[in-house]
mmCIF file with all atom_site columns, C-alpha atoms in Angstrom:
data_model
loop_
_atom_site.group_PDB
_atom_site.id
_atom_site.type_symbol
_atom_site.label_atom_id
_atom_site.label_alt_id
_atom_site.label_comp_id
_atom_site.label_asym_id
_atom_site.label_entity_id
_atom_site.label_seq_id
_atom_site.pdbx_PDB_ins_code
_atom_site.Cartn_x
_atom_site.Cartn_y
_atom_site.Cartn_z
_atom_site.occupancy
_atom_site.B_iso_or_equiv
_atom_site.pdbx_formal_charge
_atom_site.auth_seq_id
_atom_site.auth_comp_id
_atom_site.auth_asym_id
_atom_site.auth_atom_id
_atom_site.pdbx_PDB_model_num
ATOM 1   C CA . LEU A 1 1   ? -5.788  -20.808 -11.892 1.00 60.00 ? 112 LEU A CA 1
ATOM 2   C CA . THR A 1 2   ? -4.174  -19.670 -8.651  1.00 67.00 ? 113 THR A CA 1
ATOM 3   C CA . GLY A 1 3   ? -7.505  -19.490 -6.836  1.00 78.00 ? 114 GLY A CA 1
ATOM 4   C CA . THR A 1 4   ? -6.833  -15.872 -5.826  1.00 87.00 ? 115 THR A CA 1
ATOM 5   C CA . SER A 1 5   ? -8.533  -12.765 -7.175  1.00 89.00 ? 116 SER A CA 1
ATOM 6   C CA . ARG A 1 6   ? -6.806  -10.038 -9.192  1.00 88.00 ? 117 ARG A CA 1
ATOM 7   C CA . GLU A 1 7   ? -7.176  -7.741  -6.195  1.00 91.00 ? 118 GLU A CA 1
ATOM 8   C CA . GLN A 1 8   ? -5.457  -10.233 -3.892  1.00 93.00 ? 119 GLN A CA 1
ATOM 9   C CA . ARG A 1 9   ? -2.665  -10.756 -6.420  1.00 92.00 ? 120 ARG A CA 1
ATOM 10  C CA . ALA A 1 10  ? -2.155  -6.997  -6.619  1.00 92.00 ? 121 ALA A CA 1
ATOM 11  C CA . PHE A 1 11  ? -1.851  -6.838  -2.830  1.00 94.00 ? 122 PHE A CA 1
ATOM 12  C CA . GLN A 1 12  ? 0.693   -9.657  -2.804  1.00 94.00 ? 123 GLN A CA 1
ATOM 13  C CA . TYR A 1 13  ? 2.718   -7.664  -5.341  1.00 94.00 ? 124 TYR A CA 1
ATOM 14  C CA . LEU A 1 14  ? 2.499   -4.650  -3.025  1.00 95.00 ? 125 LEU A CA 1
ATOM 15  C CA . LEU A 1 15  ? 3.739   -6.697  -0.089  1.00 96.00 ? 126 LEU A CA 1
ATOM 16  C CA . THR A 1 16  ? 6.732   -7.827  -2.121  1.00 96.00 ? 127 THR A CA 1
ATOM 17  C CA . HIS A 1 17  ? 7.688   -4.548  -3.789  1.00 96.00 ? 128 HIS A CA 1
ATOM 18  C CA . ALA A 1 18  ? 6.232   -1.538  -1.924  1.00 97.00 ? 129 ALA A CA 1
ATOM 19  C CA . ILE A 1 19  ? 7.773   0.314   1.004   1.00 97.00 ? 130 ILE A CA 1
ATOM 20  C CA . PRO A 1 20  ? 5.448   0.037   4.043   1.00 97.00 ? 131 PRO A CA 1
ATOM 21  C CA . GLY A 1 21  ? 4.399   3.401   5.444   1.00 97.00 ? 132 GLY A CA 1
ATOM 22  C CA . ASP A 1 22  ? 5.228   5.233   2.192   1.00 98.00 ? 133 ASP A CA 1
ATOM 23  C CA . PRO A 1 23  ? 1.904   6.177   0.510   1.00 97.00 ? 134 PRO A CA 1
ATOM 24  C CA . HIS A 1 24  ? 3.588   7.595   -2.603  1.00 95.00 ? 135 HIS A CA 1
ATOM 25  C CA . HIS A 1 25  ? 5.540   4.393   -3.159  1.00 97.00 ? 136 HIS A CA 1
ATOM 26  C CA . ILE A 1 26  ? 2.395   2.310   -2.545  1.00 95.00 ? 137 ILE A CA 1
ATOM 27  C CA . LEU A 1 27  ? 0.671   4.172   -5.413  1.00 93.00 ? 138 LEU A CA 1
ATOM 28  C CA . GLN A 1 28  ? 3.714   3.877   -7.674  1.00 93.00 ? 139 GLN A CA 1
ATOM 29  C CA . THR A 1 29  ? 3.845   0.126   -7.057  1.00 94.00 ? 140 THR A CA 1
ATOM 30  C CA . PHE A 1 30  ? 0.122   -0.195  -7.797  1.00 90.00 ? 141 PHE A CA 1
ATOM 31  C CA . ASP A 1 31  ? 0.697   1.667   -11.078 1.00 89.00 ? 142 ASP A CA 1
ATOM 32  C CA . GLN A 1 32  ? 3.558   -0.688  -11.996 1.00 90.00 ? 143 GLN A CA 1
ATOM 33  C CA . TRP A 1 33  ? 1.303   -3.680  -11.379 1.00 89.00 ? 144 TRP A CA 1
ATOM 34  C CA . CYS A 1 34  ? -1.447  -2.263  -13.584 1.00 84.00 ? 145 CYS A CA 1
ATOM 35  C CA . TYR A 1 35  ? 0.901   -1.230  -16.394 1.00 84.00 ? 146 TYR A CA 1
ATOM 36  C CA . HIS A 1 36  ? 2.873   -4.481  -16.523 1.00 84.00 ? 147 HIS A CA 1
ATOM 37  C CA . CYS A 1 37  ? 0.791   -7.268  -14.919 1.00 83.00 ? 148 CYS A CA 1
ATOM 38  C CA . GLU A 1 38  ? -3.006  -6.976  -14.732 1.00 80.00 ? 149 GLU A CA 1
ATOM 39  C CA . HIS A 1 39  ? -5.429  -4.124  -15.280 1.00 73.00 ? 150 HIS A CA 1
ATOM 40  C CA . LEU A 1 40  ? -7.422  -2.929  -12.281 1.00 74.00 ? 151 LEU A CA 1
ATOM 41  C CA . SER A 1 41  ? -9.891  -0.059  -12.547 1.00 66.00 ? 152 SER A CA 1
ATOM 42  C CA . TRP A 1 42  ? -9.232  2.921   -10.290 1.00 58.00 ? 153 TRP A CA 1
ATOM 43  C CA . ALA A 1 43  ? -8.136  6.554   -10.305 1.00 51.00 ? 154 ALA A CA 1
ATOM 44  C CA . HIS A 1 44  ? -4.898  6.663   -12.284 1.00 57.00 ? 155 HIS A CA 1
ATOM 45  C CA . ALA A 1 45  ? -1.991  9.105   -12.422 1.00 58.00 ? 156 ALA A CA 1
ATOM 46  C CA . MET A 1 46  ? -3.755  11.847  -14.424 1.00 61.00 ? 157 MET A CA 1
ATOM 47  C CA . SER A 1 47  ? -6.927  11.722  -12.310 1.00 72.00 ? 158 SER A CA 1
ATOM 48  C CA . GLY A 1 48  ? -4.636  11.604  -9.304  1.00 79.00 ? 159 GLY A CA 1
ATOM 49  C CA . ARG A 1 49  ? -3.127  14.964  -10.182 1.00 85.00 ? 160 ARG A CA 1
ATOM 50  C CA . ILE A 1 50  ? -6.606  16.511  -10.275 1.00 88.00 ? 161 ILE A CA 1
ATOM 51  C CA . VAL A 1 51  ? -7.356  15.020  -6.837  1.00 90.00 ? 162 VAL A CA 1
ATOM 52  C CA . GLU A 1 52  ? -4.031  16.249  -5.438  1.00 91.00 ? 163 GLU A CA 1
ATOM 53  C CA . ARG A 1 53  ? -4.650  19.779  -6.743  1.00 92.00 ? 164 ARG A CA 1
ATOM 54  C CA . VAL A 1 54  ? -8.140  19.935  -5.199  1.00 93.00 ? 165 VAL A CA 1
ATOM 55  C CA . LEU A 1 55  ? -6.812  18.688  -1.858  1.00 95.00 ? 166 LEU A CA 1
ATOM 56  C CA . LEU A 1 56  ? -4.089  21.335  -1.908  1.00 95.00 ? 167 LEU A CA 1
ATOM 57  C CA . GLU A 1 57  ? -6.504  24.139  -2.838  1.00 95.00 ? 168 GLU A CA 1
ATOM 58  C CA . ARG A 1 58  ? -9.355  23.167  -0.494  1.00 95.00 ? 169 ARG A CA 1
ATOM 59  C CA . ALA A 1 59  ? -7.531  21.557  2.478   1.00 97.00 ? 170 ALA A CA 1
ATOM 60  C CA . PRO A 1 60  ? -10.721 19.652  3.466   1.00 97.00 ? 171 PRO A CA 1
ATOM 61  C CA . LEU A 1 61  ? -10.985 18.428  7.056   1.00 98.00 ? 172 LEU A CA 1
ATOM 62  C CA . ARG A 1 62  ? -13.750 15.890  6.371   1.00 98.00 ? 173 ARG A CA 1
ATOM 63  C CA . VAL A 1 63  ? -13.558 13.785  3.220   1.00 98.00 ? 174 VAL A CA 1
ATOM 64  C CA . LEU A 1 64  ? -15.975 11.107  2.020   1.00 98.00 ? 175 LEU A CA 1
ATOM 65  C CA . GLU A 1 65  ? -15.020 8.568   -0.647  1.00 98.00 ? 176 GLU A CA 1
ATOM 66  C CA . LEU A 1 66  ? -17.685 6.434   -2.317  1.00 97.00 ? 177 LEU A CA 1
ATOM 67  C CA . GLY A 1 67  ? -16.088 3.323   -3.802  1.00 95.00 ? 178 GLY A CA 1
ATOM 68  C CA . THR A 1 68  ? -12.939 2.215   -1.975  1.00 95.00 ? 179 THR A CA 1
ATOM 69  C CA . TYR A 1 69  ? -12.240 -0.793  -4.208  1.00 94.00 ? 180 TYR A CA 1
ATOM 70  C CA . CYS A 1 70  ? -8.628  -1.797  -3.393  1.00 93.00 ? 181 CYS A CA 1
ATOM 71  C CA . GLY A 1 71  ? -7.736  1.435   -1.623  1.00 94.00 ? 182 GLY A CA 1
ATOM 72  C CA . TYR A 1 72  ? -5.776  3.205   -4.370  1.00 93.00 ? 183 TYR A CA 1
ATOM 73  C CA . GLY A 1 73  ? -7.948  6.322   -4.337  1.00 93.00 ? 184 GLY A CA 1
ATOM 74  C CA . THR A 1 74  ? -8.135  6.148   -0.552  1.00 96.00 ? 185 THR A CA 1
ATOM 75  C CA . VAL A 1 75  ? -4.348  6.282   -0.199  1.00 96.00 ? 186 VAL A CA 1
ATOM 76  C CA . LEU A 1 76  ? -4.240  9.065   -2.801  1.00 95.00 ? 187 LEU A CA 1
ATOM 77  C CA . LEU A 1 77  ? -6.753  11.103  -0.800  1.00 96.00 ? 188 LEU A CA 1
ATOM 78  C CA . ALA A 1 78  ? -5.279  10.309  2.608   1.00 97.00 ? 189 ALA A CA 1
ATOM 79  C CA . GLN A 1 79  ? -1.745  11.346  1.696   1.00 96.00 ? 190 GLN A CA 1
ATOM 80  C CA . GLY A 1 80  ? -3.003  14.823  0.738   1.00 95.00 ? 191 GLY A CA 1
ATOM 81  C CA . LEU A 1 81  ? -5.094  15.478  3.847   1.00 96.00 ? 192 LEU A CA 1
ATOM 82  C CA . PRO A 1 82  ? -4.206  18.458  6.043   1.00 96.00 ? 193 PRO A CA 1
ATOM 83  C CA . PRO A 1 83  ? -3.279  17.767  9.707   1.00 95.00 ? 194 PRO A CA 1
ATOM 84  C CA . GLY A 1 84  ? -6.256  16.702  11.793  1.00 96.00 ? 195 GLY A CA 1
ATOM 85  C CA . ALA A 1 85  ? -8.403  15.731  8.799   1.00 98.00 ? 196 ALA A CA 1
ATOM 86  C CA . ARG A 1 86  ? -10.392 12.506  8.584   1.00 98.00 ? 197 ARG A CA 1
ATOM 87  C CA . LEU A 1 87  ? -11.357 10.370  5.611   1.00 98.00 ? 198 LEU A CA 1
ATOM 88  C CA . TYR A 1 88  ? -14.425 8.133   5.527   1.00 98.00 ? 199 TYR A CA 1
ATOM 89  C CA . THR A 1 89  ? -14.466 5.603   2.688   1.00 98.00 ? 200 THR A CA 1
ATOM 90  C CA . ILE A 1 90  ? -17.366 3.312   1.744   1.00 98.00 ? 201 ILE A CA 1
ATOM 91  C CA . GLU A 1 91  ? -17.028 -0.023  -0.091  1.00 97.00 ? 202 GLU A CA 1
ATOM 92  C CA . GLY A 1 92  ? -19.971 -2.257  -0.876  1.00 96.00 ? 203 GLY A CA 1
ATOM 93  C CA . ASP A 1 93  ? -18.042 -5.458  -1.668  1.00 96.00 ? 204 ASP A CA 1
ATOM 94  C CA . PRO A 1 94  ? -16.643 -7.148  1.474   1.00 97.00 ? 205 PRO A CA 1
ATOM 95  C CA . ARG A 1 95  ? -13.935 -8.937  -0.553  1.00 95.00 ? 206 ARG A CA 1
ATOM 96  C CA . HIS A 1 96  ? -12.612 -5.690  -1.969  1.00 95.00 ? 207 HIS A CA 1
ATOM 97  C CA . ALA A 1 97  ? -12.914 -4.030  1.437   1.00 97.00 ? 208 ALA A CA 1
ATOM 98  C CA . ALA A 1 98  ? -10.742 -6.760  2.991   1.00 96.00 ? 209 ALA A CA 1
ATOM 99  C CA . VAL A 1 99  ? -7.966  -6.004  0.488   1.00 96.00 ? 210 VAL A CA 1
ATOM 100 C CA . ALA A 1 100 ? -8.411  -2.232  0.842   1.00 97.00 ? 211 ALA A CA 1
ATOM 101 C CA . GLU A 1 101 ? -8.142  -2.403  4.631   1.00 98.00 ? 212 GLU A CA 1
ATOM 102 C CA . LYS A 1 102 ? -4.724  -4.069  4.347   1.00 97.00 ? 213 LYS A CA 1
ATOM 103 C CA . VAL A 1 103 ? -3.578  -1.603  1.671   1.00 97.00 ? 214 VAL A CA 1
ATOM 104 C CA . ILE A 1 104 ? -4.620  1.431   3.741   1.00 98.00 ? 215 ILE A CA 1
ATOM 105 C CA . ARG A 1 105 ? -2.841  0.175   6.849   1.00 98.00 ? 216 ARG A CA 1
ATOM 106 C CA . LEU A 1 106 ? 0.231   -0.861  4.804   1.00 97.00 ? 217 LEU A CA 1
ATOM 107 C CA . ALA A 1 107 ? 0.411   2.739   3.598   1.00 98.00 ? 218 ALA A CA 1
ATOM 108 C CA . GLY A 1 108 ? 0.609   3.844   7.233   1.00 97.00 ? 219 GLY A CA 1
ATOM 109 C CA . PHE A 1 109 ? -2.853  5.322   7.837   1.00 98.00 ? 220 PHE A CA 1
ATOM 110 C CA . SER A 1 110 ? -4.559  4.534   11.141  1.00 97.00 ? 221 SER A CA 1
ATOM 111 C CA . GLU A 1 111 ? -8.291  4.174   11.801  1.00 96.00 ? 222 GLU A CA 1
ATOM 112 C CA . GLN A 1 112 ? -8.223  7.654   13.332  1.00 96.00 ? 223 GLN A CA 1
ATOM 113 C CA . THR A 1 113 ? -7.252  9.078   9.921   1.00 98.00 ? 224 THR A CA 1
ATOM 114 C CA . VAL A 1 114 ? -9.057  6.683   7.565   1.00 98.00 ? 225 VAL A CA 1
ATOM 115 C CA . GLU A 1 115 ? -12.249 4.827   8.488   1.00 98.00 ? 226 GLU A CA 1
ATOM 116 C CA . LEU A 1 116 ? -13.311 2.091   6.081   1.00 98.00 ? 227 LEU A CA 1
ATOM 117 C CA . ILE A 1 117 ? -17.054 1.393   6.153   1.00 98.00 ? 228 ILE A CA 1
ATOM 118 C CA . VAL A 1 118 ? -18.350 -1.781  4.491   1.00 98.00 ? 229 VAL A CA 1
ATOM 119 C CA . GLY A 1 119 ? -21.864 -1.794  3.048   1.00 97.00 ? 230 GLY A CA 1
ATOM 120 C CA . PRO A 1 120 ? -24.021 -0.478  0.188   1.00 97.00 ? 231 PRO A CA 1
ATOM 121 C CA . SER A 1 121 ? -23.705 3.296   -0.100  1.00 97.00 ? 232 SER A CA 1
ATOM 122 C CA . GLU A 1 122 ? -27.484 3.803   -0.040  1.00 97.00 ? 233 GLU A CA 1
ATOM 123 C CA . GLU A 1 123 ? -27.595 2.114   3.376   1.00 98.00 ? 234 GLU A CA 1
ATOM 124 C CA . VAL A 1 124 ? -24.425 3.649   4.809   1.00 98.00 ? 235 VAL A CA 1
ATOM 125 C CA . ILE A 1 125 ? -24.990 7.307   3.824   1.00 98.00 ? 236 ILE A CA 1
ATOM 126 C CA . PRO A 1 126 ? -28.125 7.810   5.993   1.00 98.00 ? 237 PRO A CA 1
ATOM 127 C CA . ARG A 1 127 ? -26.199 6.449   9.024   1.00 98.00 ? 238 ARG A CA 1
ATOM 128 C CA . LEU A 1 128 ? -22.991 8.454   8.563   1.00 98.00 ? 239 LEU A CA 1
ATOM 129 C CA . ARG A 1 129 ? -23.833 11.139  11.113  1.00 98.00 ? 240 ARG A CA 1
ATOM 130 C CA . GLU A 1 130 ? -25.370 8.948   13.820  1.00 97.00 ? 241 GLU A CA 1
ATOM 131 C CA . LYS A 1 131 ? -23.151 5.866   13.551  1.00 97.00 ? 242 LYS A CA 1
ATOM 132 C CA . HIS A 1 132 ? -19.840 7.251   12.267  1.00 97.00 ? 243 HIS A CA 1
ATOM 133 C CA . GLY A 1 133 ? -19.819 10.839  13.485  1.00 97.00 ? 244 GLY A CA 1
ATOM 134 C CA . LEU A 1 134 ? -19.575 12.536  10.088  1.00 98.00 ? 245 LEU A CA 1
ATOM 135 C CA . MET A 1 135 ? -21.508 15.785  10.518  1.00 97.00 ? 246 MET A CA 1
ATOM 136 C CA . ASN A 1 136 ? -20.829 16.908  6.943   1.00 98.00 ? 247 ASN A CA 1
ATOM 137 C CA . ALA A 1 137 ? -18.169 16.517  4.261   1.00 98.00 ? 248 ALA A CA 1
ATOM 138 C CA . ASN A 1 138 ? -16.042 19.265  2.709   1.00 98.00 ? 249 ASN A CA 1
ATOM 139 C CA . LEU A 1 139 ? -14.995 16.974  -0.157  1.00 98.00 ? 250 LEU A CA 1
ATOM 140 C CA . VAL A 1 140 ? -16.734 13.967  -1.694  1.00 98.00 ? 251 VAL A CA 1
ATOM 141 C CA . PHE A 1 141 ? -14.926 11.682  -4.155  1.00 96.00 ? 252 PHE A CA 1
ATOM 142 C CA . MET A 1 142 ? -17.246 9.440   -6.193  1.00 95.00 ? 253 MET A CA 1
ATOM 143 C CA . ASP A 1 143 ? -15.664 6.457   -7.902  1.00 91.00 ? 254 ASP A CA 1
ATOM 144 C CA . HIS A 1 144 ? -18.205 3.671   -7.421  1.00 92.00 ? 255 HIS A CA 1
ATOM 145 C CA . TRP A 1 145 ? -21.041 2.471   -9.667  1.00 91.00 ? 256 TRP A CA 1
ATOM 146 C CA . LYS A 1 146 ? -21.839 5.306   -12.087 1.00 91.00 ? 257 LYS A CA 1
ATOM 147 C CA . ARG A 1 147 ? -25.569 4.559   -11.950 1.00 93.00 ? 258 ARG A CA 1
ATOM 148 C CA . CYS A 1 148 ? -25.441 5.367   -8.215  1.00 96.00 ? 259 CYS A CA 1
ATOM 149 C CA . TYR A 1 149 ? -23.864 8.825   -8.563  1.00 97.00 ? 260 TYR A CA 1
ATOM 150 C CA . LEU A 1 150 ? -27.090 10.823  -8.771  1.00 97.00 ? 261 LEU A CA 1
ATOM 151 C CA . ARG A 1 151 ? -28.920 8.770   -6.128  1.00 97.00 ? 262 ARG A CA 1
ATOM 152 C CA . ASP A 1 152 ? -26.047 9.101   -3.670  1.00 98.00 ? 263 ASP A CA 1
ATOM 153 C CA . LEU A 1 153 ? -25.549 12.814  -4.294  1.00 98.00 ? 264 LEU A CA 1
ATOM 154 C CA . GLN A 1 154 ? -29.229 13.391  -3.549  1.00 98.00 ? 265 GLN A CA 1
ATOM 155 C CA . LEU A 1 155 ? -28.948 11.196  -0.447  1.00 98.00 ? 266 LEU A CA 1
ATOM 156 C CA . LEU A 1 156 ? -26.054 13.355  0.770   1.00 98.00 ? 267 LEU A CA 1
ATOM 157 C CA . GLU A 1 157 ? -28.178 16.450  0.126   1.00 98.00 ? 268 GLU A CA 1
ATOM 158 C CA . SER A 1 158 ? -31.295 15.120  1.854   1.00 98.00 ? 269 SER A CA 1
ATOM 159 C CA . HIS A 1 159 ? -29.312 14.100  4.955   1.00 98.00 ? 270 HIS A CA 1
ATOM 160 C CA . GLN A 1 160 ? -27.504 17.465  4.988   1.00 98.00 ? 271 GLN A CA 1
ATOM 161 C CA . LEU A 1 161 ? -24.086 15.809  4.744   1.00 98.00 ? 272 LEU A CA 1
ATOM 162 C CA . LEU A 1 162 ? -22.548 18.388  2.410   1.00 98.00 ? 273 LEU A CA 1
ATOM 163 C CA . ALA A 1 163 ? -20.787 21.296  4.109   1.00 98.00 ? 274 ALA A CA 1
ATOM 164 C CA . GLU A 1 164 ? -21.312 24.787  2.735   1.00 96.00 ? 275 GLU A CA 1
ATOM 165 C CA . GLY A 1 165 ? -19.034 25.192  -0.279  1.00 96.00 ? 276 GLY A CA 1
ATOM 166 C CA . ALA A 1 166 ? -18.334 21.459  -0.488  1.00 97.00 ? 277 ALA A CA 1
ATOM 167 C CA . THR A 1 167 ? -16.549 20.026  -3.525  1.00 97.00 ? 278 THR A CA 1
ATOM 168 C CA . ILE A 1 168 ? -17.841 16.915  -5.326  1.00 96.00 ? 279 ILE A CA 1
ATOM 169 C CA . LEU A 1 169 ? -15.301 15.048  -7.488  1.00 94.00 ? 280 LEU A CA 1
ATOM 170 C CA . ALA A 1 170 ? -16.896 12.384  -9.695  1.00 93.00 ? 281 ALA A CA 1
ATOM 171 C CA . ASP A 1 171 ? -14.701 10.127  -11.831 1.00 89.00 ? 282 ASP A CA 1
ATOM 172 C CA . ASN A 1 172 ? -15.614 8.762   -15.287 1.00 84.00 ? 283 ASN A CA 1
ATOM 173 C CA . VAL A 1 173 ? -18.786 10.822  -15.780 1.00 87.00 ? 284 VAL A CA 1
ATOM 174 C CA . LEU A 1 174 ? -18.287 10.866  -19.572 1.00 83.00 ? 285 LEU A CA 1
ATOM 175 C CA . PHE A 1 175 ? -17.026 7.300   -20.055 1.00 78.00 ? 286 PHE A CA 1
ATOM 176 C CA . PRO A 1 176 ? -18.476 4.883   -19.089 1.00 77.00 ? 287 PRO A CA 1
ATOM 177 C CA . GLY A 1 177 ? -20.682 7.808   -18.128 1.00 86.00 ? 288 GLY A CA 1
ATOM 178 C CA . ALA A 1 178 ? -23.161 9.124   -15.575 1.00 91.00 ? 289 ALA A CA 1
ATOM 179 C CA . PRO A 1 179 ? -25.435 11.286  -17.770 1.00 93.00 ? 290 PRO A CA 1
ATOM 180 C CA . HIS A 1 180 ? -28.280 11.766  -15.251 1.00 95.00 ? 291 HIS A CA 1
ATOM 181 C CA . PHE A 1 181 ? -25.827 12.820  -12.543 1.00 96.00 ? 292 PHE A CA 1
ATOM 182 C CA . LEU A 1 182 ? -24.133 15.231  -14.938 1.00 94.00 ? 293 LEU A CA 1
ATOM 183 C CA . GLN A 1 183 ? -27.435 16.736  -16.089 1.00 95.00 ? 294 GLN A CA 1
ATOM 184 C CA . TYR A 1 184 ? -28.599 17.220  -12.501 1.00 96.00 ? 295 TYR A CA 1
ATOM 185 C CA . ALA A 1 185 ? -25.331 18.811  -11.400 1.00 95.00 ? 296 ALA A CA 1
ATOM 186 C CA . LYS A 1 186 ? -25.431 21.233  -14.322 1.00 94.00 ? 297 LYS A CA 1
ATOM 187 C CA . THR A 1 187 ? -29.112 22.203  -14.142 1.00 96.00 ? 298 THR A CA 1
ATOM 188 C CA . CYS A 1 188 ? -30.231 22.014  -10.496 1.00 96.00 ? 299 CYS A CA 1
ATOM 189 C CA . GLY A 1 189 ? -28.681 25.401  -9.682  1.00 95.00 ? 300 GLY A CA 1
ATOM 190 C CA . LYS A 1 190 ? -26.763 24.195  -6.614  1.00 96.00 ? 301 LYS A CA 1
ATOM 191 C CA . TYR A 1 191 ? -23.354 23.607  -8.179  1.00 96.00 ? 302 TYR A CA 1
ATOM 192 C CA . HIS A 1 192 ? -20.704 25.231  -10.347 1.00 95.00 ? 303 HIS A CA 1
ATOM 193 C CA . CYS A 1 193 ? -19.570 22.472  -12.716 1.00 94.00 ? 304 CYS A CA 1
ATOM 194 C CA . LYS A 1 194 ? -16.273 21.804  -14.468 1.00 91.00 ? 305 LYS A CA 1
ATOM 195 C CA . VAL A 1 195 ? -15.392 18.751  -16.558 1.00 88.00 ? 306 VAL A CA 1
ATOM 196 C CA . HIS A 1 196 ? -11.747 17.634  -16.501 1.00 85.00 ? 307 HIS A CA 1
ATOM 197 C CA . ARG A 1 197 ? -10.745 15.523  -19.484 1.00 78.00 ? 308 ARG A CA 1
ATOM 198 C CA . ALA A 1 198 ? -8.269  12.703  -18.929 1.00 73.00 ? 309 ALA A CA 1
ATOM 199 C CA . ARG A 1 199 ? -6.991  9.729   -20.929 1.00 66.00 ? 310 ARG A CA 1
ATOM 200 C CA . LEU A 1 200 ? -8.111  6.165   -20.210 1.00 60.00 ? 311 LEU A CA 1
ATOM 201 C CA . GLU A 1 201 ? -6.256  4.612   -17.303 1.00 58.00 ? 312 GLU A CA 1
ATOM 202 C CA . TYR A 1 202 ? -3.182  2.471   -18.039 1.00 44.00 ? 313 TYR A CA 1
#
């Protein structure tokens, strides 16, 4: 009825209630919106703790996120980066990317720390090295279309964009599910796999 999308309404709520330049408060305010106003699908508090633990353990200098959406996961990743690290995040929907860009900058992250790339992941991934300067990624966070997980992992492999010992975090592989991705990761012999169980978001 308002003529604005859920994502835009969530950002307006952020503008009103969140503390600019405070990533933790940005995420808390997003959570409040989703618990009490409207549901939006993204990495929630329990998944967030898994992400935070991996960032602390691995201290990756080059991080790639597939599926920016409104920027929740991006802010979560960016706030845990070690000094000098860079995050590349890919969003296929220009409308979502427009909201995410404002969220990321509201949280206080510059383009030198977080680069938002707009376009389909299958088109962006082959150009990451030449156009965006990503030689390889130490950590990849997948939270886009589940049917694209396997295709995009194999694209990253074929373009040699995974650093030695890289970590792949893939959200929601059991529900709604990415069975082909999961089977490949478990049987191809390239990865050590661990499934983290978490409750449904919000």
